[in-house]
PDB file of C-alpha atoms in Angstrom:
ATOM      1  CA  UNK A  12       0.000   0.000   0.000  1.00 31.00           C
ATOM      2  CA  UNK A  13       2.837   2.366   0.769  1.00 38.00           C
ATOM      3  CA  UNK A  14       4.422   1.814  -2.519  1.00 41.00           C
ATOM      4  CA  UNK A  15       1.295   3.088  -4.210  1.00 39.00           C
ATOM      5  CA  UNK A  16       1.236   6.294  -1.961  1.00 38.00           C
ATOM      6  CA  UNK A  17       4.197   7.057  -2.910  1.00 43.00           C
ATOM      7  CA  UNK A  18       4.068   6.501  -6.368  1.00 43.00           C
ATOM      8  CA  UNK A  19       0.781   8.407  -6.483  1.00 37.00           C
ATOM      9  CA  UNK A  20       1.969  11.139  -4.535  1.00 42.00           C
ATOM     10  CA  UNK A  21       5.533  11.399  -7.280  1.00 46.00           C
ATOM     11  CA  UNK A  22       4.366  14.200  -9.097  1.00 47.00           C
ATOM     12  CA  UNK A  23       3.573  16.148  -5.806  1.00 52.00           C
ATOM     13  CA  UNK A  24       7.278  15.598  -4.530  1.00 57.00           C
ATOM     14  CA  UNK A  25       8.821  15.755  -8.161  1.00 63.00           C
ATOM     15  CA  UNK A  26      11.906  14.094  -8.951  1.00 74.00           C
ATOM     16  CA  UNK A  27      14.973  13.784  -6.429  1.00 80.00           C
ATOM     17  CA  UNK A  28      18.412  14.961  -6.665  1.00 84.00           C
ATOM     18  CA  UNK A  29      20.094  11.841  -8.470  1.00 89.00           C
ATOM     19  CA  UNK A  30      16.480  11.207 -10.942  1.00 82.00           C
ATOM     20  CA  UNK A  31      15.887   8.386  -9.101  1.00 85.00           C
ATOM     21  CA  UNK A  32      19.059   6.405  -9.793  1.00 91.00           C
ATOM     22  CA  UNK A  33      20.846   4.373  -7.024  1.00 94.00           C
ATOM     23  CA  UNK A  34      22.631   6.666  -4.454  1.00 96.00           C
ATOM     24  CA  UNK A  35      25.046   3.916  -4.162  1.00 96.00           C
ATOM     25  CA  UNK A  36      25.838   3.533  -7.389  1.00 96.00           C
ATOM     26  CA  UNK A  37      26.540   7.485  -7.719  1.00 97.00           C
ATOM     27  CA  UNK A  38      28.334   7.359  -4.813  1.00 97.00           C
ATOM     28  CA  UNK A  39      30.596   4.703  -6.656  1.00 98.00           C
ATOM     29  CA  UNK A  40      31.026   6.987  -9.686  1.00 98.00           C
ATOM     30  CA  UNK A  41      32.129  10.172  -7.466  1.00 98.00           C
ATOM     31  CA  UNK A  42      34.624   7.922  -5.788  1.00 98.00           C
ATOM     32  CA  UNK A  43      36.272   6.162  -9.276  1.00 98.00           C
ATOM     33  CA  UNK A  44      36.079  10.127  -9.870  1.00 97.00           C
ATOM     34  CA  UNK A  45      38.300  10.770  -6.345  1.00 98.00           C
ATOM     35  CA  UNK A  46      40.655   7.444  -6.655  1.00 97.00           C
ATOM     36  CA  UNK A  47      40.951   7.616 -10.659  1.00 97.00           C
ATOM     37  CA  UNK A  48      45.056   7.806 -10.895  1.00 96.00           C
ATOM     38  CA  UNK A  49      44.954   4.333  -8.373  1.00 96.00           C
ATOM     39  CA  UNK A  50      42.322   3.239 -11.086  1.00 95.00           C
ATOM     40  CA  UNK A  51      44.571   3.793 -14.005  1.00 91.00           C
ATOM     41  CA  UNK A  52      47.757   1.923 -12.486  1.00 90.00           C
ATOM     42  CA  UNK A  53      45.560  -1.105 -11.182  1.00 87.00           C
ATOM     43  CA  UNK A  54      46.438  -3.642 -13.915  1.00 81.00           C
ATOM     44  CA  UNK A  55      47.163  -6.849 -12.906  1.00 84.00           C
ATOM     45  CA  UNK A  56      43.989  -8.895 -13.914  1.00 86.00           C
ATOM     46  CA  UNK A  57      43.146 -11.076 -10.947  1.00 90.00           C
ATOM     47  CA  UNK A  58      42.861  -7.304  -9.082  1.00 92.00           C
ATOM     48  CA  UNK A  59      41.244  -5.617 -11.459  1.00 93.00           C
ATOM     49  CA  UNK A  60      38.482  -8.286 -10.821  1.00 94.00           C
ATOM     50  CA  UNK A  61      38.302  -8.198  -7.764  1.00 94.00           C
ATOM     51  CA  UNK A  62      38.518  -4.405  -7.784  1.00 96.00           C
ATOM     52  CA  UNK A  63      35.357  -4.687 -10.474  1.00 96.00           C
ATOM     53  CA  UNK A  64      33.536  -6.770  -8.785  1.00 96.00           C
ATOM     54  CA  UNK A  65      33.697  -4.744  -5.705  1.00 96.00           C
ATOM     55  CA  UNK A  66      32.918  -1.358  -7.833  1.00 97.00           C
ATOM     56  CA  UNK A  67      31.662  -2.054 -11.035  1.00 97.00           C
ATOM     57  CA  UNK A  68      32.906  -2.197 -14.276  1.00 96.00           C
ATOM     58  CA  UNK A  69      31.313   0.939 -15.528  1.00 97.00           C
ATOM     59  CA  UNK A  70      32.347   3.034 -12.113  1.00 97.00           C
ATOM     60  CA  UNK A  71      35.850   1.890 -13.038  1.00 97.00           C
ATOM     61  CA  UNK A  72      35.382   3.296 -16.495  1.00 96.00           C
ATOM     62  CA  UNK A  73      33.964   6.217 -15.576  1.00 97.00           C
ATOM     63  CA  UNK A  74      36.961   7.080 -12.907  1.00 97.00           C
ATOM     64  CA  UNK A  75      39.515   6.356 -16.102  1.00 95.00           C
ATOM     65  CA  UNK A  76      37.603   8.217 -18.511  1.00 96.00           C
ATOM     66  CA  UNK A  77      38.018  11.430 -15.945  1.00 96.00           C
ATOM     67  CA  UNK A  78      41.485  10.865 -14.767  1.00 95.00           C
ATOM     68  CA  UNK A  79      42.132  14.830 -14.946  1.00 96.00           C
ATOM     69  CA  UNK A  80      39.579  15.164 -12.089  1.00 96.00           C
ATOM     70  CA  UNK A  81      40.886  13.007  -9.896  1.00 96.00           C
ATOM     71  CA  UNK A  82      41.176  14.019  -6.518  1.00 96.00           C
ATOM     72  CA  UNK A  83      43.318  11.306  -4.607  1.00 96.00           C
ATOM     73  CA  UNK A  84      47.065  12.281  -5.387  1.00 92.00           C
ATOM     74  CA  UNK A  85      48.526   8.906  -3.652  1.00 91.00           C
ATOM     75  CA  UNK A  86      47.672   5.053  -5.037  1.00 92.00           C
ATOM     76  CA  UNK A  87      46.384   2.440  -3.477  1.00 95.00           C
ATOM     77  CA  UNK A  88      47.274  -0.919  -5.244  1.00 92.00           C
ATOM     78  CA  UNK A  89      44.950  -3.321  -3.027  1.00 95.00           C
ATOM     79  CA  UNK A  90      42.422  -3.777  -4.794  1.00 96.00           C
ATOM     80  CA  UNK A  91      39.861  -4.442  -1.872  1.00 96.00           C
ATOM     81  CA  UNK A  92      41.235  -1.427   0.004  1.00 97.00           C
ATOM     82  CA  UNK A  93      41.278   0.664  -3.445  1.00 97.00           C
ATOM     83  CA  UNK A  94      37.296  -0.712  -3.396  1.00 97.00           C
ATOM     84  CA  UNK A  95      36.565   0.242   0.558  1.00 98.00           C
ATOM     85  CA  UNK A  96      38.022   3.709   0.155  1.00 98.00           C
ATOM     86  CA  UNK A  97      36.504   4.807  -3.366  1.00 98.00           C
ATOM     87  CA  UNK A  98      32.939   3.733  -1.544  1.00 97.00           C
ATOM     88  CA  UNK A  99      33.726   5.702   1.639  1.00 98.00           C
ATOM     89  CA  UNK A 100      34.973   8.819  -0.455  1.00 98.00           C
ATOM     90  CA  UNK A 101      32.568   8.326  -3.542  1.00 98.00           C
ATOM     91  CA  UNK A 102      29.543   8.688  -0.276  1.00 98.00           C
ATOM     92  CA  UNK A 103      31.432  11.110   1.586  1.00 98.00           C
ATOM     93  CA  UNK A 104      31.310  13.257  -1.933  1.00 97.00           C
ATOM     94  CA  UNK A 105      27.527  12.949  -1.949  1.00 97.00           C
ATOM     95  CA  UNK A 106      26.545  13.788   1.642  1.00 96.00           C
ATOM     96  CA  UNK A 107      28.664  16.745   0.921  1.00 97.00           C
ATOM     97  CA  UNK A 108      27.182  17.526  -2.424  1.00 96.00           C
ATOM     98  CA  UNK A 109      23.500  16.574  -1.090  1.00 95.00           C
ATOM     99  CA  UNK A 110      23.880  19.325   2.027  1.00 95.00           C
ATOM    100  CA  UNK A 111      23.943  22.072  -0.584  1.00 93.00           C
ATOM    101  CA  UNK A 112      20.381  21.256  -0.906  1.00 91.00           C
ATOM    102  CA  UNK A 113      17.277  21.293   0.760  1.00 91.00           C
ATOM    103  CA  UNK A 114      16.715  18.950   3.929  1.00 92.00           C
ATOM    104  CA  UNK A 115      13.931  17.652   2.042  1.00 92.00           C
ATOM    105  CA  UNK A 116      15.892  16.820  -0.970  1.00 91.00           C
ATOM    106  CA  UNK A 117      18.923  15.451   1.341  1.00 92.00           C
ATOM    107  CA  UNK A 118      16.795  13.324   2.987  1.00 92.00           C
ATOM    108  CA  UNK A 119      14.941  11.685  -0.326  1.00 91.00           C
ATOM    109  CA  UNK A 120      18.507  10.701  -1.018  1.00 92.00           C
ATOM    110  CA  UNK A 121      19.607   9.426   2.027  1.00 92.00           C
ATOM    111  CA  UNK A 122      16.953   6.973   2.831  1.00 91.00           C
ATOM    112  CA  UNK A 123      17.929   4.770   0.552  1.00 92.00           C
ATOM    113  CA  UNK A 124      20.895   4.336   1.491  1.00 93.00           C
ATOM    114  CA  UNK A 125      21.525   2.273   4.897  1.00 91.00           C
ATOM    115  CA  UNK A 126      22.558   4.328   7.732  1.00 90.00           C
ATOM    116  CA  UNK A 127      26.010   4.897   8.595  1.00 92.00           C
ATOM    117  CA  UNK A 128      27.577   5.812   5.450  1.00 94.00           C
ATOM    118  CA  UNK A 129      30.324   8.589   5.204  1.00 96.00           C
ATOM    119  CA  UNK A 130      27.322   9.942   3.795  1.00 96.00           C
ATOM    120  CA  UNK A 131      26.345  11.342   6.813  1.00 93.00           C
ATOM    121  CA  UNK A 132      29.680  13.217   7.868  1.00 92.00           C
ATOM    122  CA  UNK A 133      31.376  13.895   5.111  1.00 95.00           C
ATOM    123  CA  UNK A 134      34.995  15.801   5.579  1.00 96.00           C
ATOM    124  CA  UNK A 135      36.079  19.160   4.551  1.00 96.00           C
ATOM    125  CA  UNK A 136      38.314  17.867   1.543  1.00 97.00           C
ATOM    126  CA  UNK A 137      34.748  15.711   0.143  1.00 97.00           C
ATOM    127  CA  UNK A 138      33.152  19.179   0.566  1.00 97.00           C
ATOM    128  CA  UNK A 139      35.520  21.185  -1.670  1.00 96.00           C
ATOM    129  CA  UNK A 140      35.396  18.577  -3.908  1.00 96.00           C
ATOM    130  CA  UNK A 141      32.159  17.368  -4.285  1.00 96.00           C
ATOM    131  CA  UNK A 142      30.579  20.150  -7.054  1.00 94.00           C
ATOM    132  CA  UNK A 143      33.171  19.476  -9.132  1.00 94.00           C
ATOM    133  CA  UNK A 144      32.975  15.453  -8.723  1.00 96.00           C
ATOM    134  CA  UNK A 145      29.457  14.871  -8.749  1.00 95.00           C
ATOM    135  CA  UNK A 146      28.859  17.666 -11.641  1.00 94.00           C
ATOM    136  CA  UNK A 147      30.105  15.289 -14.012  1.00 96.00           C
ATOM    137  CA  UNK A 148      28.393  12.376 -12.205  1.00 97.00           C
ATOM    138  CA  UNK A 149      24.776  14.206 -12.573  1.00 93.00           C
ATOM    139  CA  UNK A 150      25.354  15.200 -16.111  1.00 94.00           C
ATOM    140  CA  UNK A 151      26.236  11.661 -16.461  1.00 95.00           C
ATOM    141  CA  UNK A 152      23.120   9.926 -15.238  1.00 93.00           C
ATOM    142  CA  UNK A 153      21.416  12.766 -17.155  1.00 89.00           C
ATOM    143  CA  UNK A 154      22.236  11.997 -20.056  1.00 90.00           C
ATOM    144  CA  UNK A 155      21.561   7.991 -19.299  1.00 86.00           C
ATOM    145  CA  UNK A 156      18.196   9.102 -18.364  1.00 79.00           C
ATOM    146  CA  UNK A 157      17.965  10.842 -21.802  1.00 78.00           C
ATOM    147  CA  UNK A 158      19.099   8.309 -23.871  1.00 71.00           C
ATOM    148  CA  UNK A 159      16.551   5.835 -22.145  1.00 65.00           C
ATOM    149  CA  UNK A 160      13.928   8.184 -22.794  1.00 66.00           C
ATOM    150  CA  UNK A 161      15.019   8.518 -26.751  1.00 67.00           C
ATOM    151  CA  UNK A 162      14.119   4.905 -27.373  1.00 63.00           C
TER     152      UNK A 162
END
């Protein structure tokens, strides 16, 4: 019953920050963003899988297609650690970039993601850096949503 409330009530509330895509998953893209130069030396094929699995194939894309916005000036060559920390920074990037917003539109984000992300405190360097980061991230899912709705 609640999903139908809220469905009906959509065009009341409009659409949210990241056009309904996965916070996580945005998150993920700010953070290849951050760690891109760790991305780019990460070669070695049994870590880049495990790196991709952890990440995703096209976050890991997207962070190497960007390299001149990376943020991270050291390398991390684990690839699980090199996973853990673009995560952390990739949703310490959005709670920064989501509390230039309304509380309203904050919060529509944050709920769905689970509690205790970096999310909720992000740092001073994720807040200089997170209009420039996630920029390119929402002009990216942007134009995903527009292509979907070309077909």
């Amino acid at each position: 019953m609640l999903d139908n409330e809220v469905n009906s009530n959509e065009g009341c509330w409009g659409q949210d920050l990241l056009r309904g895509h996965d916070p996580r998953r945005a998150a993920l893209l700010a953070g290849s963003l951050w760690h891109a130069r760790s991305l780019l030396k990460l070669i070695s094929k049994p870590d880049l899988t495990i790196l991709i699995q952890s990440i995703s194939a096209e976050a890991h894309t997207f962070g190497i297609r960007h390299l001149a916005h990376a943020i991270a000036t050291g390398s991390i060559s684990d690839p699980v650690q090199l996973a853990q920390q673009i995560e952390r920074d990739g949703h310490a990037c959005l709670g920064a970039w989501l509390d230039e917003n309304s509380a309203l539109d904050r919060n529509r984000v944050l709920l769905r993601l689970p509690v205790g992300t970096a999310a909720d405190e992000p740092a001073i360097e994720h807040r200089k850096a997170a209009g420039q980061l996630f920029s390119l991230v929402a002009a990216y899912l942007v134009a995903e949503t527009q292509r979907y709705d070309d077909r």
